Short mmCIF file of N, CA and C in Angstrom, two decimals:
data_model
loop_
_atom_site.label_atom_id
_atom_site.label_comp_id
_atom_site.label_asym_id
_atom_site.label_seq_id
_atom_site.Cartn_x
_atom_site.Cartn_y
_atom_site.Cartn_z
N MET O 1 145.01 50.28 69.57
CA MET O 1 144.11 49.57 70.47
C MET O 1 143.56 48.33 69.81
N ASP O 2 143.50 47.28 70.53
CA ASP O 2 142.93 46.04 70.04
C ASP O 2 141.47 46.00 70.47
N ASP O 3 140.56 46.03 69.49
CA ASP O 3 139.13 46.10 69.80
C ASP O 3 138.67 44.92 70.65
N ASP O 4 139.23 43.74 70.43
CA ASP O 4 138.80 42.58 71.19
C ASP O 4 139.14 42.72 72.67
N GLN O 5 140.29 43.30 72.97
CA GLN O 5 140.68 43.47 74.37
C GLN O 5 139.93 44.61 75.03
N ASP O 6 139.64 45.68 74.28
CA ASP O 6 139.07 46.88 74.88
C ASP O 6 137.55 46.89 74.92
N ARG O 7 136.91 45.99 74.21
CA ARG O 7 135.46 45.99 74.17
C ARG O 7 134.91 45.79 75.58
N GLY O 8 134.07 46.73 76.03
CA GLY O 8 133.46 46.62 77.34
C GLY O 8 134.31 47.16 78.47
N ALA O 9 135.56 47.46 78.21
CA ALA O 9 136.44 48.00 79.26
C ALA O 9 136.23 49.51 79.39
N ALA O 10 136.47 50.02 80.58
CA ALA O 10 136.37 51.46 80.80
C ALA O 10 137.60 52.14 80.20
N LEU O 11 137.49 53.44 80.03
CA LEU O 11 138.63 54.20 79.54
C LEU O 11 139.74 54.18 80.57
N GLY O 12 140.96 54.21 80.10
CA GLY O 12 142.11 54.28 80.98
C GLY O 12 142.32 55.70 81.49
N ARG O 13 143.23 55.83 82.41
CA ARG O 13 143.51 57.14 83.00
C ARG O 13 143.98 58.14 81.95
N ARG O 14 144.86 57.72 81.05
CA ARG O 14 145.36 58.65 80.03
C ARG O 14 144.23 59.15 79.14
N GLU O 15 143.31 58.27 78.75
CA GLU O 15 142.18 58.67 77.92
C GLU O 15 141.28 59.66 78.66
N ARG O 16 141.02 59.39 79.94
CA ARG O 16 140.20 60.31 80.74
C ARG O 16 140.91 61.65 80.91
N ASP O 17 142.23 61.62 81.08
CA ASP O 17 143.01 62.86 81.20
C ASP O 17 142.97 63.68 79.91
N ILE O 18 142.99 63.02 78.78
CA ILE O 18 142.91 63.71 77.49
C ILE O 18 141.55 64.41 77.37
N LEU O 19 140.48 63.71 77.70
CA LEU O 19 139.15 64.33 77.64
C LEU O 19 139.05 65.49 78.62
N ALA O 20 139.62 65.35 79.81
CA ALA O 20 139.59 66.44 80.79
C ALA O 20 140.33 67.66 80.28
N LEU O 21 141.46 67.45 79.62
CA LEU O 21 142.21 68.57 79.08
C LEU O 21 141.40 69.26 77.98
N GLU O 22 140.68 68.50 77.19
CA GLU O 22 139.87 69.08 76.11
C GLU O 22 138.68 69.88 76.65
N ARG O 23 138.26 69.63 77.87
CA ARG O 23 137.15 70.39 78.45
C ARG O 23 137.59 71.77 78.93
N ARG O 24 138.89 71.94 79.11
CA ARG O 24 139.42 73.19 79.65
C ARG O 24 139.57 74.26 78.57
N GLY O 25 139.60 75.50 79.01
CA GLY O 25 139.92 76.61 78.12
C GLY O 25 141.36 77.02 78.35
N PHE O 26 141.99 77.57 77.33
CA PHE O 26 143.39 77.98 77.45
C PHE O 26 143.51 79.44 77.06
N PRO O 27 144.33 80.19 77.81
CA PRO O 27 144.37 81.64 77.67
C PRO O 27 145.02 82.17 76.40
N GLY O 28 145.95 81.46 75.82
CA GLY O 28 146.62 82.03 74.66
C GLY O 28 147.36 80.97 73.87
N PRO O 29 148.03 81.42 72.82
CA PRO O 29 148.76 80.49 71.96
C PRO O 29 149.86 79.77 72.74
N GLY O 30 149.95 78.49 72.54
CA GLY O 30 150.99 77.70 73.18
C GLY O 30 150.63 77.16 74.55
N ALA O 31 149.59 77.69 75.17
CA ALA O 31 149.23 77.26 76.52
C ALA O 31 148.76 75.80 76.53
N LYS O 32 147.97 75.43 75.53
CA LYS O 32 147.47 74.05 75.49
C LYS O 32 148.62 73.08 75.23
N GLU O 33 149.50 73.42 74.29
CA GLU O 33 150.62 72.54 73.99
C GLU O 33 151.54 72.39 75.21
N ARG O 34 151.72 73.47 75.95
CA ARG O 34 152.52 73.41 77.18
C ARG O 34 151.86 72.48 78.20
N ALA O 35 150.54 72.59 78.35
CA ALA O 35 149.81 71.71 79.28
C ALA O 35 149.91 70.25 78.84
N ILE O 36 149.85 70.01 77.55
CA ILE O 36 149.97 68.64 77.03
C ILE O 36 151.32 68.05 77.44
N ARG O 37 152.36 68.82 77.25
CA ARG O 37 153.71 68.33 77.59
C ARG O 37 153.89 68.15 79.10
N GLU O 38 153.49 69.17 79.85
CA GLU O 38 153.75 69.17 81.29
C GLU O 38 152.84 68.22 82.07
N GLU O 39 151.56 68.21 81.72
CA GLU O 39 150.60 67.43 82.50
C GLU O 39 150.48 65.98 82.04
N LEU O 40 150.60 65.77 80.73
CA LEU O 40 150.41 64.42 80.21
C LEU O 40 151.72 63.76 79.79
N GLY O 41 152.77 64.55 79.66
CA GLY O 41 154.06 63.99 79.27
C GLY O 41 154.08 63.50 77.83
N LEU O 42 153.27 64.12 76.99
CA LEU O 42 153.17 63.72 75.59
C LEU O 42 153.61 64.85 74.68
N ALA O 43 154.13 64.49 73.52
CA ALA O 43 154.36 65.48 72.48
C ALA O 43 152.98 65.84 71.91
N PRO O 44 152.77 67.10 71.55
CA PRO O 44 151.47 67.49 71.00
C PRO O 44 151.01 66.64 69.81
N VAL O 45 151.93 66.26 68.92
CA VAL O 45 151.55 65.43 67.77
C VAL O 45 150.96 64.11 68.25
N ARG O 46 151.61 63.47 69.22
CA ARG O 46 151.11 62.19 69.74
C ARG O 46 149.78 62.39 70.45
N TYR O 47 149.64 63.49 71.19
CA TYR O 47 148.39 63.81 71.87
C TYR O 47 147.23 63.87 70.87
N TYR O 48 147.44 64.59 69.77
CA TYR O 48 146.36 64.73 68.80
C TYR O 48 146.07 63.42 68.07
N GLN O 49 147.07 62.57 67.91
CA GLN O 49 146.81 61.24 67.35
C GLN O 49 145.92 60.43 68.29
N LEU O 50 146.25 60.47 69.58
CA LEU O 50 145.45 59.74 70.58
C LEU O 50 144.04 60.33 70.67
N LEU O 51 143.94 61.65 70.65
CA LEU O 51 142.64 62.31 70.73
C LEU O 51 141.77 61.91 69.55
N ASN O 52 142.33 61.92 68.35
CA ASN O 52 141.56 61.57 67.17
C ASN O 52 141.03 60.14 67.25
N ALA O 53 141.86 59.22 67.71
CA ALA O 53 141.41 57.83 67.89
C ALA O 53 140.34 57.75 68.97
N LEU O 54 140.48 58.55 70.01
CA LEU O 54 139.52 58.55 71.11
C LEU O 54 138.15 59.03 70.65
N LEU O 55 138.12 59.95 69.70
CA LEU O 55 136.83 60.47 69.21
C LEU O 55 136.02 59.40 68.49
N ASP O 56 136.69 58.35 68.03
CA ASP O 56 136.00 57.25 67.36
C ASP O 56 135.71 56.08 68.30
N ASP O 57 136.01 56.24 69.56
CA ASP O 57 135.85 55.18 70.56
C ASP O 57 134.51 55.35 71.28
N ALA O 58 133.68 54.33 71.21
CA ALA O 58 132.35 54.39 71.85
C ALA O 58 132.46 54.59 73.36
N ARG O 59 133.54 54.10 73.97
CA ARG O 59 133.72 54.28 75.41
C ARG O 59 133.89 55.75 75.76
N ALA O 60 134.61 56.49 74.90
CA ALA O 60 134.80 57.93 75.14
C ALA O 60 133.47 58.65 75.02
N LEU O 61 132.67 58.27 74.05
CA LEU O 61 131.35 58.88 73.87
C LEU O 61 130.48 58.63 75.10
N ALA O 62 130.54 57.43 75.64
CA ALA O 62 129.77 57.11 76.85
C ALA O 62 130.29 57.89 78.06
N GLU O 63 131.59 58.09 78.13
CA GLU O 63 132.22 58.78 79.27
C GLU O 63 131.92 60.28 79.28
N ASP O 64 132.01 60.91 78.10
CA ASP O 64 131.86 62.37 78.03
C ASP O 64 131.23 62.75 76.69
N PRO O 65 129.92 62.53 76.55
CA PRO O 65 129.27 62.76 75.25
C PRO O 65 129.32 64.21 74.78
N VAL O 66 129.26 65.16 75.68
CA VAL O 66 129.27 66.58 75.28
C VAL O 66 130.60 66.93 74.63
N THR O 67 131.69 66.58 75.29
CA THR O 67 133.02 66.90 74.76
C THR O 67 133.29 66.14 73.47
N VAL O 68 133.00 64.85 73.45
CA VAL O 68 133.28 64.04 72.26
C VAL O 68 132.46 64.53 71.07
N ASN O 69 131.20 64.79 71.27
CA ASN O 69 130.38 65.28 70.16
C ASN O 69 130.83 66.65 69.66
N ARG O 70 131.23 67.53 70.57
CA ARG O 70 131.75 68.85 70.17
C ARG O 70 133.00 68.69 69.33
N LEU O 71 133.92 67.85 69.78
CA LEU O 71 135.16 67.65 69.05
C LEU O 71 134.94 66.95 67.72
N ARG O 72 133.98 66.05 67.66
CA ARG O 72 133.65 65.41 66.38
C ARG O 72 133.13 66.44 65.38
N ARG O 73 132.28 67.37 65.86
CA ARG O 73 131.77 68.43 64.97
C ARG O 73 132.90 69.30 64.44
N VAL O 74 133.82 69.66 65.33
CA VAL O 74 134.97 70.47 64.91
C VAL O 74 135.80 69.72 63.88
N ARG O 75 136.08 68.45 64.15
CA ARG O 75 136.87 67.64 63.22
C ARG O 75 136.17 67.52 61.88
N ASP O 76 134.86 67.26 61.90
CA ASP O 76 134.12 67.11 60.64
C ASP O 76 134.09 68.41 59.84
N SER O 77 133.94 69.54 60.52
CA SER O 77 133.90 70.82 59.80
C SER O 77 135.27 71.13 59.19
N ARG O 78 136.33 70.77 59.87
CA ARG O 78 137.68 70.99 59.30
C ARG O 78 137.93 70.10 58.11
N ARG O 79 137.40 68.88 58.16
CA ARG O 79 137.59 67.96 57.01
C ARG O 79 136.85 68.46 55.78
N THR O 80 135.66 69.04 55.98
CA THR O 80 134.90 69.52 54.83
C THR O 80 135.50 70.80 54.25
N GLU O 81 136.27 71.55 55.06
CA GLU O 81 136.93 72.76 54.57
C GLU O 81 138.10 72.45 53.66
N ARG O 82 138.66 71.27 53.79
CA ARG O 82 139.85 70.89 52.99
C ARG O 82 139.51 70.52 51.59
#
């Protein structure tokens, strides 16, 4: 993402769809990865790359602060475990 172009712009549909998927619960192993492929048309690795970048985006925080802050806490706790 180019910060100069995106500054002040709303999140795109794909970014909103990623946040919506993160708000959902999944019943078992593989269900989330299957949803990522089927609903978003992304490989799980690419999805998590986009999600990680989205967590650092102020627009995502403004759009869905509860989800973004929860995911930031999870990410930070995993980093400190390493």
